[in-house]
Amino acid sequence: MAETLVDSNVLLDVLTEDPAWFEWSARALERQGDRSVLVINPLIYAEISVRFSRIEDLDDAVPVELFRRDPLPWQSGFLARKCFSRYRTGGGGRRSPLPDFYIGAHAAVMGMTLLTRDGARYRSYFPTLEVVAPS
């Protein structure tokens, strides 16, 4: 079955019921969940943990029955750093931290689809990556 790595921005939209993005993110998450296994990694888990004071509440919000938890593959570290270096050399600011590149690299290395609201950046640095994002 296909796999979709779910970016933290999509999960946070749903968890916080973001007024601007909740509807799009909830629909996209449901659609991807119908056609693929939904996956998070330790970086995504860490990014969404900011909304929770207890780990048990976080685990309830992203249950293992709905979100498979994958480790970060070693190869994605290499690719993330190369893409991040290209970004910084090209004048990219600190707005886009290295963990975002690690998330894109994880999906690219493992052949997953990436569900995110930040499609343009991921498409430009990971051209072979299948990205589901707002138009």
CSV table of N, CA and C in Angstrom, one decimal:
chain,number,residue,atom,x,y,z
A,1,MET,N,0.8,-1.2,0.0
A,1,MET,CA,0.0,0.0,0.0
A,1,MET,C,0.9,1.2,0.0
A,2,ALA,N,0.4,2.3,-0.6
A,2,ALA,CA,1.1,3.6,-0.7
A,2,ALA,C,1.3,4.1,0.7
A,3,GLU,N,2.3,5.0,0.9
A,3,GLU,CA,2.5,5.7,2.1
A,3,GLU,C,2.6,7.2,2.0
A,4,THR,N,2.0,7.9,2.9
A,4,THR,CA,2.0,9.4,2.9
A,4,THR,C,2.6,9.9,4.2
A,5,LEU,N,3.7,10.6,4.1
A,5,LEU,CA,4.3,11.3,5.3
A,5,LEU,C,3.5,12.6,5.5
A,6,VAL,N,2.9,12.8,6.7
A,6,VAL,CA,2.1,13.9,6.9
A,6,VAL,C,2.9,15.0,7.6
A,7,ASP,N,3.0,16.1,7.0
A,7,ASP,CA,3.8,17.3,7.6
A,7,ASP,C,3.1,17.8,8.8
A,8,SER,N,3.9,18.4,9.7
A,8,SER,CA,3.3,18.9,10.9
A,8,SER,C,2.3,20.0,10.7
A,9,ASN,N,2.5,20.8,9.6
A,9,ASN,CA,1.6,21.9,9.4
A,9,ASN,C,0.1,21.4,9.2
A,10,VAL,N,0.0,20.3,8.5
A,10,VAL,CA,-1.3,19.7,8.3
A,10,VAL,C,-1.9,19.2,9.6
A,11,LEU,N,-1.1,18.5,10.3
A,11,LEU,CA,-1.6,18.0,11.6
A,11,LEU,C,-2.0,19.1,12.6
A,12,LEU,N,-1.2,20.2,12.6
A,12,LEU,CA,-1.5,21.3,13.5
A,12,LEU,C,-2.7,22.0,13.1
A,13,ASP,N,-3.0,22.1,11.8
A,13,ASP,CA,-4.2,22.7,11.3
A,13,ASP,C,-5.4,22.0,11.9
A,14,VAL,N,-5.4,20.7,11.8
A,14,VAL,CA,-6.5,19.9,12.3
A,14,VAL,C,-6.6,19.9,13.8
A,15,LEU,N,-5.5,19.7,14.5
A,15,LEU,CA,-5.5,19.7,16.0
A,15,LEU,C,-5.9,21.0,16.6
A,16,THR,N,-5.6,22.1,15.9
A,16,THR,CA,-5.9,23.4,16.5
A,16,THR,C,-7.2,24.0,15.9
A,17,GLU,N,-7.8,23.3,14.9
A,17,GLU,CA,-8.9,23.8,14.2
A,17,GLU,C,-8.7,25.2,13.6
A,18,ASP,N,-7.5,25.3,12.9
A,18,ASP,CA,-7.1,26.5,12.4
A,18,ASP,C,-8.2,27.1,11.5
A,19,PRO,N,-8.6,28.4,11.7
A,19,PRO,CA,-9.7,28.9,10.9
A,19,PRO,C,-9.4,29.0,9.4
A,20,ALA,N,-8.2,29.2,9.0
A,20,ALA,CA,-7.9,29.3,7.6
A,20,ALA,C,-7.7,28.0,6.9
A,21,TRP,N,-7.1,27.0,7.6
A,21,TRP,CA,-6.7,25.8,7.0
A,21,TRP,C,-7.3,24.5,7.4
A,22,PHE,N,-8.1,24.6,8.5
A,22,PHE,CA,-8.7,23.3,9.0
A,22,PHE,C,-9.4,22.5,8.0
A,23,GLU,N,-10.3,23.2,7.2
A,23,GLU,CA,-11.1,22.4,6.2
A,23,GLU,C,-10.3,21.7,5.2
A,24,TRP,N,-9.3,22.5,4.6
A,24,TRP,CA,-8.5,21.9,3.6
A,24,TRP,C,-7.7,20.7,4.2
A,25,SER,N,-7.0,20.9,5.3
A,25,SER,CA,-6.1,19.9,5.9
A,25,SER,C,-6.9,18.7,6.3
A,26,ALA,N,-8.1,18.9,6.9
A,26,ALA,CA,-8.9,17.7,7.3
A,26,ALA,C,-9.3,16.9,6.1
A,27,ARG,N,-9.8,17.6,5.1
A,27,ARG,CA,-10.2,16.8,3.9
A,27,ARG,C,-9.0,16.1,3.2
A,28,ALA,N,-7.9,16.8,3.1
A,28,ALA,CA,-6.7,16.2,2.5
A,28,ALA,C,-6.2,15.0,3.3
A,29,LEU,N,-6.2,15.1,4.6
A,29,LEU,CA,-5.8,14.0,5.5
A,29,LEU,C,-6.7,12.8,5.4
A,30,GLU,N,-8.0,13.1,5.3
A,30,GLU,CA,-9.0,12.0,5.1
A,30,GLU,C,-8.8,11.3,3.8
A,31,ARG,N,-8.6,12.1,2.7
A,31,ARG,CA,-8.4,11.5,1.3
A,31,ARG,C,-7.1,10.7,1.3
A,32,GLN,N,-6.0,11.2,1.9
A,32,GLN,CA,-4.8,10.4,1.8
A,32,GLN,C,-4.9,9.2,2.7
A,33,GLY,N,-5.6,9.3,3.8
A,33,GLY,CA,-5.8,8.1,4.7
A,33,GLY,C,-6.6,7.0,4.1
A,34,ASP,N,-7.5,7.4,3.1
A,34,ASP,CA,-8.3,6.4,2.4
A,34,ASP,C,-7.5,5.6,1.4
A,35,ARG,N,-6.4,6.2,0.9
A,35,ARG,CA,-5.6,5.6,-0.2
A,35,ARG,C,-4.2,5.2,0.2
A,36,SER,N,-3.8,5.5,1.4
A,36,SER,CA,-2.4,5.2,1.8
A,36,SER,C,-2.3,5.1,3.3
A,37,VAL,N,-1.2,4.6,3.7
A,37,VAL,CA,-0.8,4.5,5.2
A,37,VAL,C,-0.3,5.9,5.5
A,38,LEU,N,-0.8,6.5,6.6
A,38,LEU,CA,-0.4,7.8,7.1
A,38,LEU,C,0.8,7.6,8.0
A,39,VAL,N,1.9,8.4,7.8
A,39,VAL,CA,3.1,8.2,8.5
A,39,VAL,C,3.6,9.5,9.1
A,40,ILE,N,4.1,9.4,10.3
A,40,ILE,CA,4.8,10.6,10.9
A,40,ILE,C,6.2,10.1,11.3
A,41,ASN,N,7.1,11.0,11.6
A,41,ASN,CA,8.5,10.6,12.0
A,41,ASN,C,8.8,11.4,13.3
A,42,PRO,N,9.9,11.2,13.9
A,42,PRO,CA,10.2,11.9,15.2
A,42,PRO,C,10.2,13.4,15.1
A,43,LEU,N,10.7,14.0,13.9
A,43,LEU,CA,10.7,15.4,13.8
A,43,LEU,C,9.2,16.0,13.7
A,44,ILE,N,8.4,15.3,13.0
A,44,ILE,CA,7.0,15.8,12.9
A,44,ILE,C,6.3,15.6,14.3
A,45,TYR,N,6.6,14.5,15.0
A,45,TYR,CA,6.1,14.3,16.4
A,45,TYR,C,6.6,15.4,17.3
A,46,ALA,N,7.8,15.8,17.2
A,46,ALA,CA,8.4,16.9,18.0
A,46,ALA,C,7.7,18.2,17.7
A,47,GLU,N,7.5,18.5,16.4
A,47,GLU,CA,6.9,19.8,16.0
A,47,GLU,C,5.5,19.9,16.5
A,48,ILE,N,4.7,18.9,16.5
A,48,ILE,CA,3.3,19.0,16.9
A,48,ILE,C,3.2,18.9,18.4
A,49,SER,N,4.3,18.4,19.1
A,49,SER,CA,4.2,18.3,20.6
A,49,SER,C,4.0,19.6,21.3
A,50,VAL,N,4.4,20.7,20.6
A,50,VAL,CA,4.3,22.1,21.2
A,50,VAL,C,2.9,22.4,21.7
A,51,ARG,N,1.9,21.7,21.1
A,51,ARG,CA,0.5,22.0,21.5
A,51,ARG,C,0.0,21.2,22.7
A,52,PHE,N,0.9,20.4,23.3
A,52,PHE,CA,0.5,19.4,24.4
A,52,PHE,C,1.4,19.6,25.6
A,53,SER,N,0.9,19.4,26.8
A,53,SER,CA,1.7,19.5,28.0
A,53,SER,C,2.0,18.1,28.4
A,54,ARG,N,1.2,17.1,28.0
A,54,ARG,CA,1.5,15.7,28.4
A,54,ARG,C,1.6,14.8,27.1
A,55,ILE,N,2.6,13.9,27.2
A,55,ILE,CA,2.9,13.0,26.1
A,55,ILE,C,1.6,12.1,25.8
A,56,GLU,N,0.9,11.7,26.8
A,56,GLU,CA,-0.3,10.9,26.7
A,56,GLU,C,-1.3,11.6,25.8
A,57,ASP,N,-1.5,12.9,26.0
A,57,ASP,CA,-2.4,13.6,25.2
A,57,ASP,C,-2.0,13.7,23.7
A,58,LEU,N,-0.7,13.9,23.5
A,58,LEU,CA,-0.1,13.9,22.2
A,58,LEU,C,-0.4,12.5,21.5
A,59,ASP,N,-0.1,11.5,22.2
A,59,ASP,CA,-0.3,10.1,21.7
A,59,ASP,C,-1.7,9.8,21.3
A,60,ASP,N,-2.6,10.4,22.1
A,60,ASP,CA,-4.1,10.3,21.8
A,60,ASP,C,-4.4,11.0,20.6
A,61,ALA,N,-3.8,12.2,20.3
A,61,ALA,CA,-4.1,13.0,19.2
A,61,ALA,C,-3.6,12.4,17.9
A,62,VAL,N,-2.5,11.6,17.9
A,62,VAL,CA,-2.0,11.0,16.7
A,62,VAL,C,-1.8,9.5,17.1
A,63,PRO,N,-2.9,8.8,17.2
A,63,PRO,CA,-2.8,7.4,17.6
A,63,PRO,C,-2.1,6.5,16.6
A,64,VAL,N,-1.4,5.5,17.1
A,64,VAL,CA,-0.6,4.6,16.2
A,64,VAL,C,-1.5,3.8,15.3
A,65,GLU,N,-2.8,3.7,15.6
A,65,GLU,CA,-3.7,3.0,14.8
A,65,GLU,C,-4.0,3.8,13.5
A,66,LEU,N,-3.8,5.1,13.5
A,66,LEU,CA,-4.0,6.0,12.4
A,66,LEU,C,-2.7,6.5,11.7
A,67,PHE,N,-1.7,6.6,12.5
A,67,PHE,CA,-0.4,7.2,12.1
A,67,PHE,C,0.7,6.3,12.4
A,68,ARG,N,1.3,5.7,11.4
A,68,ARG,CA,2.4,4.8,11.6
A,68,ARG,C,3.6,5.7,12.0
A,69,ARG,N,4.4,5.3,12.9
A,69,ARG,CA,5.6,6.1,13.3
A,69,ARG,C,6.9,5.4,12.8
A,70,ASP,N,7.5,6.1,11.9
A,70,ASP,CA,8.7,5.6,11.2
A,70,ASP,C,9.9,6.3,11.7
A,71,PRO,N,11.1,5.6,11.8
A,71,PRO,CA,12.3,6.3,12.2
A,71,PRO,C,12.8,7.1,10.9
A,72,LEU,N,13.8,7.9,11.2
A,72,LEU,CA,14.4,8.7,10.1
A,72,LEU,C,15.5,7.8,9.4
A,73,PRO,N,15.4,7.6,8.1
A,73,PRO,CA,16.4,6.8,7.5
A,73,PRO,C,17.7,7.6,7.4
A,74,TRP,N,18.8,7.0,7.5
A,74,TRP,CA,20.1,7.6,7.5
A,74,TRP,C,20.4,8.4,6.2
A,75,GLN,N,19.9,7.8,5.0
A,75,GLN,CA,20.1,8.5,3.7
A,75,GLN,C,19.4,9.8,3.7
A,76,SER,N,18.3,10.0,4.4
A,76,SER,CA,17.6,11.3,4.3
A,76,SER,C,18.4,12.4,5.0
A,77,GLY,N,19.3,12.0,6.0
A,77,GLY,CA,20.2,13.0,6.6
A,77,GLY,C,21.1,13.6,5.5
A,78,PHE,N,21.7,12.8,4.7
A,78,PHE,CA,22.6,13.3,3.6
A,78,PHE,C,21.8,14.2,2.7
A,79,LEU,N,20.7,13.7,2.2
A,79,LEU,CA,19.9,14.5,1.2
A,79,LEU,C,19.4,15.8,1.8
A,80,ALA,N,19.0,15.7,3.0
A,80,ALA,CA,18.4,17.0,3.7
A,80,ALA,C,19.5,18.0,3.8
A,81,ARG,N,20.7,17.6,4.2
A,81,ARG,CA,21.8,18.6,4.3
A,81,ARG,C,22.2,19.2,2.9
A,82,LYS,N,22.2,18.4,1.9
A,82,LYS,CA,22.6,18.8,0.5
A,82,LYS,C,21.5,19.9,0.1
A,83,CYS,N,20.3,19.5,0.2
A,83,CYS,CA,19.2,20.5,-0.2
A,83,CYS,C,19.2,21.7,0.6
A,84,PHE,N,19.4,21.6,1.9
A,84,PHE,CA,19.5,22.8,2.8
A,84,PHE,C,20.6,23.7,2.4
A,85,SER,N,21.8,23.1,2.1
A,85,SER,CA,22.9,23.9,1.7
A,85,SER,C,22.6,24.6,0.4
A,86,ARG,N,22.0,24.0,-0.5
A,86,ARG,CA,21.6,24.6,-1.8
A,86,ARG,C,20.6,25.8,-1.5
A,87,TYR,N,19.7,25.6,-0.6
A,87,TYR,CA,18.8,26.6,-0.2
A,87,TYR,C,19.5,27.8,0.4
A,88,ARG,N,20.4,27.6,1.3
A,88,ARG,CA,21.1,28.7,2.0
A,88,ARG,C,22.1,29.4,1.0
A,89,THR,N,22.7,28.6,0.1
A,89,THR,CA,23.6,29.2,-0.9
A,89,THR,C,22.8,30.1,-1.9
A,90,GLY,N,21.6,29.7,-2.1
A,90,GLY,CA,20.8,30.4,-3.0
A,90,GLY,C,20.1,31.6,-2.4
A,91,GLY,N,20.5,32.0,-1.2
A,91,GLY,CA,20.0,33.2,-0.5
A,91,GLY,C,18.8,32.9,0.4
A,92,GLY,N,18.5,31.6,0.6
A,92,GLY,CA,17.4,31.3,1.5
A,92,GLY,C,17.7,31.7,3.0
A,93,GLY,N,16.7,32.3,3.6
A,93,GLY,CA,16.8,32.8,5.0
A,93,GLY,C,16.6,31.7,6.0
A,94,ARG,N,16.6,32.0,7.2
A,94,ARG,CA,16.4,31.0,8.3
A,94,ARG,C,15.0,30.7,8.5
A,95,ARG,N,14.1,31.2,7.7
A,95,ARG,CA,12.7,30.9,7.8
A,95,ARG,C,12.4,29.4,7.6
A,96,SER,N,13.2,28.8,6.8
A,96,SER,CA,13.1,27.4,6.5
A,96,SER,C,14.2,26.6,7.2
A,97,PRO,N,13.9,26.0,8.4
A,97,PRO,CA,14.9,25.3,9.1
A,97,PRO,C,15.2,23.9,8.5
A,98,LEU,N,16.4,23.4,8.9
A,98,LEU,CA,16.9,22.1,8.5
A,98,LEU,C,15.8,21.0,8.7
A,99,PRO,N,15.1,20.9,9.8
A,99,PRO,CA,14.1,19.9,10.0
A,99,PRO,C,13.1,19.8,8.8
A,100,ASP,N,12.7,20.9,8.2
A,100,ASP,CA,11.8,20.8,7.1
A,100,ASP,C,12.4,20.1,5.9
A,101,PHE,N,13.7,20.3,5.7
A,101,PHE,CA,14.4,19.6,4.6
A,101,PHE,C,14.5,18.1,5.0
A,102,TYR,N,14.7,17.8,6.2
A,102,TYR,CA,14.8,16.4,6.7
A,102,TYR,C,13.5,15.7,6.4
A,103,ILE,N,12.3,16.4,6.6
A,103,ILE,CA,11.0,15.8,6.3
A,103,ILE,C,10.9,15.5,4.9
A,104,GLY,N,11.2,16.5,4.0
A,104,GLY,CA,11.1,16.3,2.6
A,104,GLY,C,12.1,15.1,2.1
A,105,ALA,N,13.3,15.1,2.7
A,105,ALA,CA,14.2,14.0,2.3
A,105,ALA,C,13.7,12.7,2.8
A,106,HIS,N,13.1,12.6,3.9
A,106,HIS,CA,12.6,11.3,4.4
A,106,HIS,C,11.6,10.8,3.4
A,107,ALA,N,10.6,11.6,3.0
A,107,ALA,CA,9.6,11.2,2.0
A,107,ALA,C,10.2,10.8,0.7
A,108,ALA,N,11.2,11.6,0.3
A,108,ALA,CA,11.8,11.3,-1.0
A,108,ALA,C,12.6,10.0,-1.0
A,109,VAL,N,13.4,9.8,0.0
A,109,VAL,CA,14.3,8.6,0.1
A,109,VAL,C,13.4,7.4,0.2
A,110,MET,N,12.3,7.4,0.9
A,110,MET,CA,11.5,6.3,1.1
A,110,MET,C,10.4,6.1,0.0
A,111,GLY,N,10.3,7.0,-0.9
A,111,GLY,CA,9.3,6.9,-2.0
A,111,GLY,C,7.9,7.2,-1.5
A,112,MET,N,7.7,8.0,-0.5
A,112,MET,CA,6.4,8.3,0.0
A,112,MET,C,5.9,9.6,-0.6
A,113,THR,N,4.6,9.8,-0.6
A,113,THR,CA,3.9,11.0,-0.9
A,113,THR,C,4.1,11.9,0.3
A,114,LEU,N,4.2,13.2,0.1
A,114,LEU,CA,4.2,14.2,1.2
A,114,LEU,C,3.0,15.0,1.2
A,115,LEU,N,2.2,15.0,2.3
A,115,LEU,CA,1.1,15.8,2.5
A,115,LEU,C,1.5,17.1,3.3
A,116,THR,N,1.4,18.2,2.7
A,116,THR,CA,1.9,19.5,3.3
A,116,THR,C,1.1,20.7,2.8
A,117,ARG,N,1.3,21.8,3.5
A,117,ARG,CA,0.7,23.0,3.0
A,117,ARG,C,1.8,23.8,2.3
A,118,ASP,N,3.1,23.3,2.3
A,118,ASP,CA,4.2,24.1,1.8
A,118,ASP,C,4.7,23.4,0.5
A,119,GLY,N,3.9,23.2,-0.4
A,119,GLY,CA,4.2,22.4,-1.6
A,119,GLY,C,5.3,23.0,-2.5
A,120,ALA,N,5.3,24.3,-2.7
A,120,ALA,CA,6.3,25.0,-3.6
A,120,ALA,C,7.7,24.7,-3.2
A,121,ARG,N,8.0,24.8,-1.9
A,121,ARG,CA,9.4,24.6,-1.5
A,121,ARG,C,9.8,23.2,-1.6
A,122,TYR,N,8.9,22.3,-1.2
A,122,TYR,CA,9.3,20.8,-1.3
A,122,TYR,C,9.4,20.4,-2.8
A,123,ARG,N,8.6,20.9,-3.7
A,123,ARG,CA,8.7,20.6,-5.1
A,123,ARG,C,10.0,21.1,-5.7
A,124,SER,N,10.4,22.3,-5.2
A,124,SER,CA,11.6,22.9,-5.8
A,124,SER,C,12.9,22.2,-5.4
A,125,TYR,N,13.0,21.7,-4.1
A,125,TYR,CA,14.2,21.1,-3.6
A,125,TYR,C,14.1,19.5,-3.8
A,126,PHE,N,13.0,19.0,-3.9
A,126,PHE,CA,12.8,17.5,-4.1
A,126,PHE,C,11.9,17.3,-5.3
A,127,PRO,N,12.5,17.5,-6.5
A,127,PRO,CA,11.7,17.4,-7.7
A,127,PRO,C,11.0,16.1,-8.0
A,128,THR,N,11.5,15.0,-7.5
A,128,THR,CA,11.0,13.7,-7.8
A,128,THR,C,9.9,13.3,-6.7
A,129,LEU,N,9.7,14.1,-5.7
A,129,LEU,CA,8.8,13.9,-4.6
A,129,LEU,C,7.4,14.1,-5.1
A,130,GLU,N,6.5,13.2,-4.8
A,130,GLU,CA,5.1,13.4,-5.0
A,130,GLU,C,4.5,14.2,-3.8
A,131,VAL,N,4.0,15.4,-4.1
A,131,VAL,CA,3.5,16.3,-3.1
A,131,VAL,C,2.0,16.6,-3.2
A,132,VAL,N,1.3,16.4,-2.1
A,132,VAL,CA,-0.1,16.8,-2.1
A,132,VAL,C,-0.2,18.1,-1.2
A,133,ALA,N,-0.6,19.2,-1.9
A,133,ALA,CA,-0.6,20.5,-1.2
A,133,ALA,C,-1.7,21.4,-1.9
A,134,PRO,N,-2.1,22.4,-1.2
A,134,PRO,CA,-3.0,23.3,-1.8
A,134,PRO,C,-2.5,23.9,-3.2
A,135,SER,N,-3.4,24.2,-4.1
A,135,SER,CA,-3.0,24.7,-5.4
A,135,SER,C,-2.5,26.1,-5.3
